[in-house]
PDB file of C-alpha atoms in Angstrom:
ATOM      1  CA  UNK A   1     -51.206 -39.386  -5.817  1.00  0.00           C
ATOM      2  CA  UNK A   2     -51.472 -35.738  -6.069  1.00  0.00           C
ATOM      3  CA  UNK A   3     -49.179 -33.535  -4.997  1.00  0.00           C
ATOM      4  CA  UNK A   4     -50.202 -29.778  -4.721  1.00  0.00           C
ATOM      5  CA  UNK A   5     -47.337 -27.083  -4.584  1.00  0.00           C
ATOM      6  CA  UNK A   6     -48.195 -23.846  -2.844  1.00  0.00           C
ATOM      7  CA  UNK A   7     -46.161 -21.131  -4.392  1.00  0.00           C
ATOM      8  CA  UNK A   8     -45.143 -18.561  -1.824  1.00  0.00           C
ATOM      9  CA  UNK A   9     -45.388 -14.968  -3.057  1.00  0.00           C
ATOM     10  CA  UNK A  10     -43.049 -12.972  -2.616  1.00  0.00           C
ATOM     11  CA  UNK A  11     -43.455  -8.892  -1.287  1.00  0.00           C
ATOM     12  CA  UNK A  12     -40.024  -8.201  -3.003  1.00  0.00           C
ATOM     13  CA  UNK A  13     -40.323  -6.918  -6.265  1.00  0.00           C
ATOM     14  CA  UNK A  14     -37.231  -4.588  -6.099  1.00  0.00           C
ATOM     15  CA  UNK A  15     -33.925  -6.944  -5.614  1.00  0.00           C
ATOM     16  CA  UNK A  16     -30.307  -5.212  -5.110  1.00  0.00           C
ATOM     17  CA  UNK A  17     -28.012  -7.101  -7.391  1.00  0.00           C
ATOM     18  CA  UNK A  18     -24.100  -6.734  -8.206  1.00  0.00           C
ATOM     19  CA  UNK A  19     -25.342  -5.598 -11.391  1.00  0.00           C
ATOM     20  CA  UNK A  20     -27.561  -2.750 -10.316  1.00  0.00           C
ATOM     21  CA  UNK A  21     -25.106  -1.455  -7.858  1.00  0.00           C
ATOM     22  CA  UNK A  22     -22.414  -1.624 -10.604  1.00  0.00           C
ATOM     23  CA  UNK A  23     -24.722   0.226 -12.927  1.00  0.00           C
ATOM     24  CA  UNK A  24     -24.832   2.803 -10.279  1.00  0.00           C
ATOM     25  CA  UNK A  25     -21.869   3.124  -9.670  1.00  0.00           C
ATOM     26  CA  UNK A  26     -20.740   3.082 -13.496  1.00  0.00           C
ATOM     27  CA  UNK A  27     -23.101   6.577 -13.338  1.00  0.00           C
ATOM     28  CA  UNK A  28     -20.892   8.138 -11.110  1.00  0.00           C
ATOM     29  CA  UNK A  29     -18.000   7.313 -12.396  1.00  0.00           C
ATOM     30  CA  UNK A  30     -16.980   4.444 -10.797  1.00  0.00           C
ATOM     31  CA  UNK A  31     -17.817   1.078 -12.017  1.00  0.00           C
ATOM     32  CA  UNK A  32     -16.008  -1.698 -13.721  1.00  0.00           C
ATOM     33  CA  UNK A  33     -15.816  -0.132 -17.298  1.00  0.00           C
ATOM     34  CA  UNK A  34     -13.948   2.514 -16.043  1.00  0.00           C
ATOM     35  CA  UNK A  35     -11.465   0.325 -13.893  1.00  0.00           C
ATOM     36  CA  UNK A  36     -10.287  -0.844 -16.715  1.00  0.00           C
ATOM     37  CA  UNK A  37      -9.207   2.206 -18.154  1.00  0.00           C
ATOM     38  CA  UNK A  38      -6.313   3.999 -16.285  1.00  0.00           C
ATOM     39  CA  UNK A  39      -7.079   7.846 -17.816  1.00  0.00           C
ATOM     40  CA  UNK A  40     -10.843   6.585 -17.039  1.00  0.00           C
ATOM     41  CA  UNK A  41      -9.661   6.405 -13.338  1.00  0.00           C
ATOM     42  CA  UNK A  42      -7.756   9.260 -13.057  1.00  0.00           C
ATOM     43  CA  UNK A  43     -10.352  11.798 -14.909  1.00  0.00           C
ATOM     44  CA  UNK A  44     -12.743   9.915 -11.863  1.00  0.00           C
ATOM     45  CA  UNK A  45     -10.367  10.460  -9.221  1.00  0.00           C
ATOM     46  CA  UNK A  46      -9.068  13.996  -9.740  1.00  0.00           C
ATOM     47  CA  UNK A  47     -12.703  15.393 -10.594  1.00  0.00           C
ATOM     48  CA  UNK A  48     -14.133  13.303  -7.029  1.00  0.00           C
ATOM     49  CA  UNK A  49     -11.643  14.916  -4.877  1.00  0.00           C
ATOM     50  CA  UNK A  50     -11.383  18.442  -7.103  1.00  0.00           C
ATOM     51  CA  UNK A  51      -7.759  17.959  -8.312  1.00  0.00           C
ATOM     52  CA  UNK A  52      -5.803  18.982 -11.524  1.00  0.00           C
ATOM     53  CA  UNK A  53      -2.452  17.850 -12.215  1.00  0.00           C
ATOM     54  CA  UNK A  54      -0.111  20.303 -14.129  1.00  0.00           C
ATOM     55  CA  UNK A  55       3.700  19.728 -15.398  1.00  0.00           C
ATOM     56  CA  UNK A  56       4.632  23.118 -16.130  1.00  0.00           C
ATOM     57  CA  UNK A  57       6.352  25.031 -12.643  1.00  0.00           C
ATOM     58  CA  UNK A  58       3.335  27.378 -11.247  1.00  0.00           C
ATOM     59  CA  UNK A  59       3.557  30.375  -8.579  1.00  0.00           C
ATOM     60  CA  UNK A  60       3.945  28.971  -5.622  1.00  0.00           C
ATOM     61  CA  UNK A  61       0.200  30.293  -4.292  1.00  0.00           C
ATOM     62  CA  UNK A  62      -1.138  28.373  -7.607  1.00  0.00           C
ATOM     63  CA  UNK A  63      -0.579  24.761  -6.312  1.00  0.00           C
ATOM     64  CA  UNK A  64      -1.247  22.955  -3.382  1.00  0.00           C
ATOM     65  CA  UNK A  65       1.107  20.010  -3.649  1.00  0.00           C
ATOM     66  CA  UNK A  66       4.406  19.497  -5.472  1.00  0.00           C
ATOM     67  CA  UNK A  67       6.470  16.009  -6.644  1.00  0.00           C
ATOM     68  CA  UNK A  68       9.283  16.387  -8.368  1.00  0.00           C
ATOM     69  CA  UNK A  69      13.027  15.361  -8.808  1.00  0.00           C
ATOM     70  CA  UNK A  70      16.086  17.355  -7.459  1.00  0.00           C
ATOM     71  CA  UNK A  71      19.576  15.984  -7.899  1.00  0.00           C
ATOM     72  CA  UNK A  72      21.982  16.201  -4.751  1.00  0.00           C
ATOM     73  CA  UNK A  73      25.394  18.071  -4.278  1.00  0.00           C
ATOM     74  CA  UNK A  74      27.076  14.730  -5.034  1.00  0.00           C
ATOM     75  CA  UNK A  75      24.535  14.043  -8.045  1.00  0.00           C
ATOM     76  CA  UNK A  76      22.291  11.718  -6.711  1.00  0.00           C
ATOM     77  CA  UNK A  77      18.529  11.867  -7.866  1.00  0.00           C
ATOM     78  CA  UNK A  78      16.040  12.511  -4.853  1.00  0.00           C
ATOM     79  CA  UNK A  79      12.858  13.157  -4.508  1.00  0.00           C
ATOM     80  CA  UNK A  80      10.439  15.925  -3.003  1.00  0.00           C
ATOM     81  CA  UNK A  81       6.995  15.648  -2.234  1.00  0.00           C
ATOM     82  CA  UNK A  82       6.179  18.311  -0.216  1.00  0.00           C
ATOM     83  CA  UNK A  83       3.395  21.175   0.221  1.00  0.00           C
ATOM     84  CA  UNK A  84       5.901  23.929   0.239  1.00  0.00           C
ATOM     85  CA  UNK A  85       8.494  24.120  -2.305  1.00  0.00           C
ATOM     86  CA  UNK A  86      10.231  27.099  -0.540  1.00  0.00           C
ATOM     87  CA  UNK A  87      10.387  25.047   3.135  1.00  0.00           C
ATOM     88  CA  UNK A  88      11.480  21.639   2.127  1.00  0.00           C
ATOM     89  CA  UNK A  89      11.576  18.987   5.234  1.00  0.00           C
ATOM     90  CA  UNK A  90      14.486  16.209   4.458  1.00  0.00           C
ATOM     91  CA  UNK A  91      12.706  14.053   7.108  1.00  0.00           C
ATOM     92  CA  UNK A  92       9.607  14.400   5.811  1.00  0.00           C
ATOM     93  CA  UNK A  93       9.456  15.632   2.077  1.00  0.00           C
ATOM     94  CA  UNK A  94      12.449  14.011   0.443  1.00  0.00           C
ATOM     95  CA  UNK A  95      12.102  10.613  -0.554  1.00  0.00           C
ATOM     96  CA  UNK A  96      14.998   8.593  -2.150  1.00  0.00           C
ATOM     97  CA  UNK A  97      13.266   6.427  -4.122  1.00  0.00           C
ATOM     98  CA  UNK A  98      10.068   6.876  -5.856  1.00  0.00           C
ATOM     99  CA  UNK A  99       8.541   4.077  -4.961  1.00  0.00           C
ATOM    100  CA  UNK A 100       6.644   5.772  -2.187  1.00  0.00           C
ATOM    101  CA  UNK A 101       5.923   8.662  -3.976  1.00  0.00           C
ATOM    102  CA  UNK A 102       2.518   7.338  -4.527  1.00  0.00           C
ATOM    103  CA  UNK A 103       1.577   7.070  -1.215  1.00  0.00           C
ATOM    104  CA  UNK A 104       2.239  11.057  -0.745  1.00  0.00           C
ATOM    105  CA  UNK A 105       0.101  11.667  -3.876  1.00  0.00           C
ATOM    106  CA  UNK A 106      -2.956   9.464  -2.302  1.00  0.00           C
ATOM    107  CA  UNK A 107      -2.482  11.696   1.022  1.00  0.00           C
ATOM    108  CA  UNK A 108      -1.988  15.027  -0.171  1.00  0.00           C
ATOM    109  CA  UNK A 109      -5.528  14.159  -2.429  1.00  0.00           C
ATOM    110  CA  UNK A 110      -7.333  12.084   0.515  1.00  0.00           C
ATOM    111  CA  UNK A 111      -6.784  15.161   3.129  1.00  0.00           C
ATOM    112  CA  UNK A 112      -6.261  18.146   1.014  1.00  0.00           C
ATOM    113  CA  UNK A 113      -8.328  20.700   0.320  1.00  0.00           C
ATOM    114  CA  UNK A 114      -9.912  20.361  -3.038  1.00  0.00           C
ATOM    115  CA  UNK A 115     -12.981  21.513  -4.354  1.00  0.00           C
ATOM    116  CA  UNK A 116     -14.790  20.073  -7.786  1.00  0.00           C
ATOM    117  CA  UNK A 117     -16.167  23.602  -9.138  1.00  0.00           C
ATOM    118  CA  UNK A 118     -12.716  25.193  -8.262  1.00  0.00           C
ATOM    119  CA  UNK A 119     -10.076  22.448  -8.782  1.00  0.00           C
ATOM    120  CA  UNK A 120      -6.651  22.868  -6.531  1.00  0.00           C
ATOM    121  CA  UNK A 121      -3.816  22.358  -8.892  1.00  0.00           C
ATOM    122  CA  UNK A 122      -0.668  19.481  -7.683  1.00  0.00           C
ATOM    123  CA  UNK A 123       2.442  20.158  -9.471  1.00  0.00           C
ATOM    124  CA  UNK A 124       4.371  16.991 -10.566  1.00  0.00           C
ATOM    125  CA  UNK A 125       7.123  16.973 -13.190  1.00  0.00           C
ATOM    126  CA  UNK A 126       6.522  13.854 -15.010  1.00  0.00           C
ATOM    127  CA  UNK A 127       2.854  13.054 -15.918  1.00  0.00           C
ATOM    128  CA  UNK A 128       3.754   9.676 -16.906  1.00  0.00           C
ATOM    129  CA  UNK A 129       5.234   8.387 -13.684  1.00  0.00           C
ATOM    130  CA  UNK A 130       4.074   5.199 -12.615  1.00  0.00           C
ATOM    131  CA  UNK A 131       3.541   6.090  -9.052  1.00  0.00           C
ATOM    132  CA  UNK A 132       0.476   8.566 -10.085  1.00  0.00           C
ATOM    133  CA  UNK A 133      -1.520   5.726 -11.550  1.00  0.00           C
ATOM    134  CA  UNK A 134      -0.757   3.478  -8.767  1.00  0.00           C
ATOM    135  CA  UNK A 135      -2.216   6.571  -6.354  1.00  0.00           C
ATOM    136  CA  UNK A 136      -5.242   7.193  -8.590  1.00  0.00           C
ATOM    137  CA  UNK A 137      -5.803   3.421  -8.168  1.00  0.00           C
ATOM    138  CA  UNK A 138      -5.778   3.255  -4.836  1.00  0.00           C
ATOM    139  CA  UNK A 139      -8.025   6.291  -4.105  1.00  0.00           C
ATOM    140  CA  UNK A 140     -10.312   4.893  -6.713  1.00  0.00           C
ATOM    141  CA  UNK A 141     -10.841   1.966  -5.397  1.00  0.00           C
ATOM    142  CA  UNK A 142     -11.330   3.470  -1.787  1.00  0.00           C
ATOM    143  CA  UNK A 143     -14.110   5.594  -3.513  1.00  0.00           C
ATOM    144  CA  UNK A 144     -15.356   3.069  -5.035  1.00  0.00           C
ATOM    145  CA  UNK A 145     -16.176   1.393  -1.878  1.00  0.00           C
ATOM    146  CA  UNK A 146     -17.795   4.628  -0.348  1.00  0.00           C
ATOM    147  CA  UNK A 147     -19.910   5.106  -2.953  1.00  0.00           C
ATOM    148  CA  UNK A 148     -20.747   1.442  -3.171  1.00  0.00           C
ATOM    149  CA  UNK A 149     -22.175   1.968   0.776  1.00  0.00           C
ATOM    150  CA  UNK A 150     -24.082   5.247   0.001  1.00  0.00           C
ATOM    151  CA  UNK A 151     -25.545   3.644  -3.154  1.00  0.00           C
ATOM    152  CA  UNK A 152     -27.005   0.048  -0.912  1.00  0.00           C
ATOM    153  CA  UNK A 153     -28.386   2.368   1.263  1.00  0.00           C
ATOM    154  CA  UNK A 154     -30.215   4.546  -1.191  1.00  0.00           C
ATOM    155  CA  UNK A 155     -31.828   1.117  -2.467  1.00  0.00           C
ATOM    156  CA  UNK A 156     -32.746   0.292   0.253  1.00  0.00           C
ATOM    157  CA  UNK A 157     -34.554   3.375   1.197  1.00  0.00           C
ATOM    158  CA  UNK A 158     -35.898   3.293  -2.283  1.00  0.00           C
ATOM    159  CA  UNK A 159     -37.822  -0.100  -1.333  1.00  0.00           C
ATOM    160  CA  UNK A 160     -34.979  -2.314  -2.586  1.00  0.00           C
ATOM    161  CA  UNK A 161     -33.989  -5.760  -0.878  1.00  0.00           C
ATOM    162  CA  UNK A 162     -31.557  -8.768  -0.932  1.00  0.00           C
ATOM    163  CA  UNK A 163     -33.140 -11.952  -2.711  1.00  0.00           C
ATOM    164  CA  UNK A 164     -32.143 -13.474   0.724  1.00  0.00           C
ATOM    165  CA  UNK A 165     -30.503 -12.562   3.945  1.00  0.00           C
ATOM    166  CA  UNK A 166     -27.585 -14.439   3.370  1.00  0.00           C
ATOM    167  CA  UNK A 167     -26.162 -12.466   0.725  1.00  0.00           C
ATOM    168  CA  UNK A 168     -26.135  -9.002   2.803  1.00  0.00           C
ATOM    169  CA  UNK A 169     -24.062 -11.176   5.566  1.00  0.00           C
TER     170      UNK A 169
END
């Protein structure tokens, strides 16, 4: 008995793989060795959306965003995350825990206006807080998704393909 095995050939000599994408993405700044570094992240972050953060007080036309801590009459800690330091909104920009603080940080970066050759400054008083990292996070990873779109299409206009349908459904 002979048994003869036809070997189909195969056009696709350019495959898209979790690798190559990652590889990609590591280029821009955005692959898995530098989610596992928190500065990584936030050096990725800030320089993507044109962002510096500062701790020392600026003039007011120097920064575009502001967190910090106030104390009230009664001696209570609050705190104010606002675009205007000079017009403070209690409904809006005063926060009583700072919980949510990183939530204001992801905003004012997501829809504010900065620019990577001329970075816009955001004031916040403690550098270390944990609420920036959990911000930086977020936006990274939303970033990291964009660029993970724009980088399968630019394979595939290169001439790249999935090794089967099934793993672009």
């Amino acid at each position: 008995m002979i048994f003869i095995i036809y070997l189909k050939k195969t056009k696709m000599s350019k495959v898209i793989t979790p690798e190559l994408i990652n590889e990609r993405l590591e280029a821009k700044g955005f692959g898995d060795k530098q989610m596992q570094d928190d500065e990584s992240i936030r050096e990725a972050v800030l320089s993507h959306y044109g962002y510096k953060l500062t701790s020392d007080w600026p003039h007011r036309e120097d920064a575009e965003f502001y967190i910090y801590e106030e104390s009230t009459q009664d001696g209570y800690s609050v705190y104010i995350a606002t675009a205007n330091p000079e017009r403070i909104s209690i409904s809006e920009d005063v926060h009583y825990y700072d919980h949510d603080l990183g939530d204001a940080l992801a905003d004012a970066i997501r829809y504010g206006n900065g620019d990577s050759e001329w970075p816009e400054t955001i004031y916040i008083d403690d550098l270390d807080a944990t609420f920036i990292d959990e911000a930086m996070q977020t936006l990274f990873e939303e970033a990291s998704v964009e660029f993970e779109n724009e980088i399968i299409k630019q394979l595939e206009e290169e001439g790249y393909e999935y090794a089967d349908a099934e793993a672009t459904a």
